Amino acid sequence: MDRAGSHDHGDFHPDRTLQRDDLLDDPIAQFLVWLDDAESAGLALAQAVALATADARGRPSARNVMLRGVYDGGFVFYTNLGSRKARDLAENPHAAMVFLWKELSRQVSVTGRVEPASAEESDHYFADRPRDAQLGAWASKQSTVLSDRAELETRFVEADERYRGMDVPRPPFWAGFRLIPDAVEFWQGRAFRLHDRFAYTRDDSRPAGWRIERLAP
């Protein structure tokens, strides 16, 4: 039995719909409205997002990360530059994101090119992180093989001792990225899988720079 598909009445919020007149002309502005709705509803980890990348041969990988800002026309996240996602982006600077707010029966999908955040942005964000998180960035050679957990914990202690009584600097191997969207989809769950789904596609011939179309769900 297809358990996910056996209860069509249970995957929507009965009080929510999405019409063309509800949408702002800019998808990032519209996203911020929905993000605010999710945060105002008290949803845990409302800024969590599935991030998909692919290497030069098109082999995909995906993981959940935290959105750390939406500004300068894009969605910002941070990572170790030795991580698989960073290596993928060095070979293929395109990615996709999916935000899921299940309690609101809402989903937002974003695709576009990815560019590095500036060193100043990365420095500023790193300086605002809790000290233990800063030390953790130094301790973890992300995506490399560990002999055991003790190796990771030893590196953390070493970093703590190295910067004791000092501000922890941003590691040169840790930085931010910004996904600049060329397409954004908003999905609102409705009964009987007759969901509301709208796609924004970048179109410089339009006054707002975006074409907005309703899609079949």
Coordinates of C-alpha atoms in Angstrom, one line a residue:
M1 CA 0.0 0.0 0.0
D2 CA 1.2 3.5 -0.8
R3 CA 0.9 4.9 2.7
A4 CA 1.9 8.4 1.6
G5 CA -0.9 8.5 -0.9
S6 CA -3.6 6.7 1.0
H7 CA -5.1 9.7 2.8
D8 CA -5.6 12.5 0.4
H9 CA -7.6 14.5 2.9
G10 CA -4.8 14.7 5.4
D11 CA -2.1 16.6 3.5
F12 CA -3.6 20.1 3.3
H13 CA -4.6 23.0 5.6
P14 CA -8.4 23.5 5.2
D15 CA -8.2 27.2 5.9
R16 CA -5.5 28.1 3.4
T17 CA -5.6 28.7 -0.3
L18 CA -3.4 30.5 -2.8
Q19 CA -4.6 32.8 -5.6
R20 CA -2.8 34.9 -8.1
D21 CA -4.0 38.1 -6.4
D22 CA -2.4 36.9 -3.1
L23 CA 1.1 36.9 -4.6
L24 CA 3.6 39.8 -4.5
D25 CA 5.3 40.7 -7.8
D26 CA 8.8 39.7 -6.4
P27 CA 9.3 36.0 -5.3
I28 CA 11.8 36.9 -2.6
A29 CA 9.4 39.3 -1.1
Q30 CA 6.7 36.7 -1.2
F31 CA 9.0 34.1 0.3
L32 CA 9.7 36.5 3.2
V33 CA 6.0 36.7 3.9
W34 CA 5.7 33.0 4.0
L35 CA 8.8 32.6 6.2
D36 CA 7.3 35.2 8.6
D37 CA 4.1 33.2 8.7
A38 CA 6.1 30.0 9.5
E39 CA 8.0 31.7 12.3
S40 CA 4.9 33.5 13.7
A41 CA 3.2 30.1 13.8
G42 CA 6.0 28.9 16.1
L43 CA 7.3 26.2 13.7
A44 CA 10.5 24.6 14.8
L45 CA 13.5 25.3 12.5
A46 CA 11.4 27.3 10.1
Q47 CA 14.6 28.3 8.3
A48 CA 15.7 24.7 7.6
V49 CA 16.0 24.0 3.9
A50 CA 16.9 21.0 1.8
L51 CA 19.8 22.0 -0.5
A52 CA 20.6 20.0 -3.6
T53 CA 23.8 20.3 -5.6
A54 CA 25.5 18.3 -8.4
D55 CA 29.1 17.8 -9.4
A56 CA 30.6 18.3 -12.8
R57 CA 29.3 14.9 -14.0
G58 CA 25.8 15.7 -12.8
R59 CA 25.8 13.4 -9.8
P60 CA 23.4 14.9 -7.3
S61 CA 23.6 15.1 -3.5
A62 CA 21.2 16.7 -1.0
R63 CA 21.3 17.7 2.6
N64 CA 19.4 20.0 5.1
V65 CA 21.1 23.3 6.0
M66 CA 19.9 26.5 7.7
L67 CA 19.0 29.6 5.7
R68 CA 21.1 32.4 7.2
G69 CA 19.7 35.4 5.4
V70 CA 17.8 36.6 2.4
Y71 CA 19.4 39.7 0.9
D72 CA 21.1 41.1 -2.2
G73 CA 18.7 39.1 -4.3
G74 CA 19.5 35.7 -2.9
F75 CA 19.3 33.0 -0.3
V76 CA 22.4 32.8 1.9
F77 CA 23.9 29.8 3.7
Y78 CA 27.3 28.9 5.1
T79 CA 29.5 25.9 5.0
N80 CA 33.0 24.4 5.2
L81 CA 34.6 24.8 1.8
G82 CA 35.9 21.2 2.0
S83 CA 32.3 19.8 2.3
R84 CA 30.7 17.9 -0.5
K85 CA 28.3 20.7 -1.3
A86 CA 31.1 23.3 -1.6
R87 CA 33.1 20.9 -3.8
D88 CA 30.0 20.4 -6.0
L89 CA 29.5 24.2 -6.3
A90 CA 33.1 24.7 -7.3
E91 CA 32.4 22.4 -10.2
N92 CA 28.8 23.3 -11.0
P93 CA 27.6 26.6 -9.5
H94 CA 23.9 25.8 -9.7
A95 CA 21.6 24.5 -6.9
A96 CA 18.1 23.9 -5.7
M97 CA 16.4 24.5 -2.4
V98 CA 13.2 23.2 -1.0
F99 CA 11.5 24.7 2.1
L100 CA 8.7 22.6 3.7
W101 CA 6.4 24.0 6.3
K102 CA 4.3 20.9 6.8
E103 CA 2.1 22.3 9.5
L104 CA 1.0 25.1 7.1
S105 CA 0.8 22.7 4.1
R106 CA 3.3 25.0 2.3
Q107 CA 6.4 24.4 0.2
V108 CA 8.7 26.7 -1.7
S109 CA 11.1 25.5 -4.3
V110 CA 14.0 27.6 -5.6
T111 CA 16.5 27.0 -8.4
G112 CA 19.3 29.2 -9.6
R113 CA 23.0 29.9 -9.8
V114 CA 25.2 30.1 -6.7
E115 CA 27.9 32.7 -6.0
P116 CA 30.3 33.1 -3.1
A117 CA 29.3 35.5 -0.4
S118 CA 31.9 38.3 0.2
A119 CA 34.6 37.8 2.8
E120 CA 33.1 40.7 4.7
E121 CA 29.7 39.0 4.9
S122 CA 31.3 35.7 6.0
D123 CA 33.4 37.5 8.6
H124 CA 30.4 39.4 10.0
Y125 CA 28.2 36.3 10.2
F126 CA 30.9 34.1 11.8
A127 CA 31.6 36.8 14.4
D128 CA 28.0 36.6 15.5
R129 CA 28.0 32.8 16.0
P130 CA 28.2 31.3 19.5
R131 CA 31.8 30.7 20.5
D132 CA 31.3 26.9 20.7
A133 CA 29.9 27.0 17.1
Q134 CA 33.0 29.0 16.0
L135 CA 35.3 26.4 17.6
G136 CA 33.3 23.6 16.0
A137 CA 34.0 25.1 12.6
W138 CA 37.7 24.9 13.3
A139 CA 37.4 21.4 14.7
S140 CA 35.5 19.8 11.8
K141 CA 37.1 19.0 8.5
Q142 CA 33.7 18.5 7.1
S143 CA 33.0 15.4 5.0
T144 CA 36.4 13.8 5.7
V145 CA 36.7 10.4 7.4
L146 CA 37.3 10.4 11.2
S147 CA 39.0 7.5 13.0
D148 CA 36.5 8.0 15.9
R149 CA 34.6 10.7 17.7
A150 CA 37.5 11.3 20.0
E151 CA 39.5 12.7 17.1
L152 CA 36.8 15.4 16.5
E153 CA 36.5 16.2 20.2
T154 CA 40.3 16.5 20.5
R155 CA 40.4 19.0 17.7
F156 CA 37.7 21.0 19.5
V157 CA 39.7 21.1 22.7
E158 CA 42.8 22.1 20.7
A159 CA 40.9 25.0 19.0
D160 CA 39.6 26.1 22.4
E161 CA 43.1 26.2 23.8
R162 CA 44.5 28.0 20.8
Y163 CA 42.0 30.8 21.0
R164 CA 41.6 31.0 24.7
G165 CA 41.1 34.6 25.8
M166 CA 40.8 35.7 22.2
D167 CA 38.1 36.3 19.6
V168 CA 37.9 33.2 17.3
P169 CA 38.7 34.2 13.7
R170 CA 36.8 32.8 10.8
P171 CA 38.6 29.7 9.3
P172 CA 39.8 30.3 5.8
F173 CA 38.0 27.1 4.8
W174 CA 34.6 28.3 6.0
A175 CA 32.5 30.8 4.1
G176 CA 29.1 31.7 2.7
F177 CA 27.2 31.2 -0.6
R178 CA 24.2 33.0 -2.1
L179 CA 21.7 31.2 -4.3
I180 CA 20.4 33.8 -6.9
P181 CA 17.0 32.4 -8.1
D182 CA 15.9 32.1 -11.7
A183 CA 12.8 30.2 -10.7
V184 CA 10.7 30.0 -7.5
E185 CA 7.6 27.9 -6.9
F186 CA 5.0 28.4 -4.2
W187 CA 2.9 25.4 -3.3
Q188 CA -0.2 25.5 -1.0
G189 CA -1.8 22.2 -0.2
R190 CA -5.5 21.8 -0.9
A191 CA -8.0 18.9 -0.7
F192 CA -8.0 15.9 -3.0
R193 CA -4.5 16.9 -4.3
L194 CA -6.0 19.9 -6.2
H195 CA -3.2 22.0 -4.7
D196 CA -2.5 25.6 -5.6
R197 CA 0.9 26.0 -7.3
F198 CA 2.5 29.1 -8.8
A199 CA 5.8 29.5 -10.6
Y200 CA 7.9 32.6 -10.8
T201 CA 10.3 32.5 -13.8
R202 CA 12.8 35.3 -14.4
D203 CA 11.8 37.4 -17.4
D204 CA 13.4 40.7 -17.9
S205 CA 10.8 41.8 -20.4
R206 CA 8.2 42.0 -17.5
P207 CA 8.1 45.2 -15.4
A208 CA 8.9 43.4 -12.2
G209 CA 11.4 41.1 -13.9
W210 CA 9.3 37.9 -13.3
R211 CA 6.6 35.9 -15.1
I212 CA 4.1 34.3 -12.8
E213 CA 2.0 31.3 -13.9
R214 CA -0.3 28.9 -12.2
L215 CA 0.8 25.3 -12.6
A216 CA -1.1 22.1 -12.4
P217 CA -0.3 20.4 -9.1

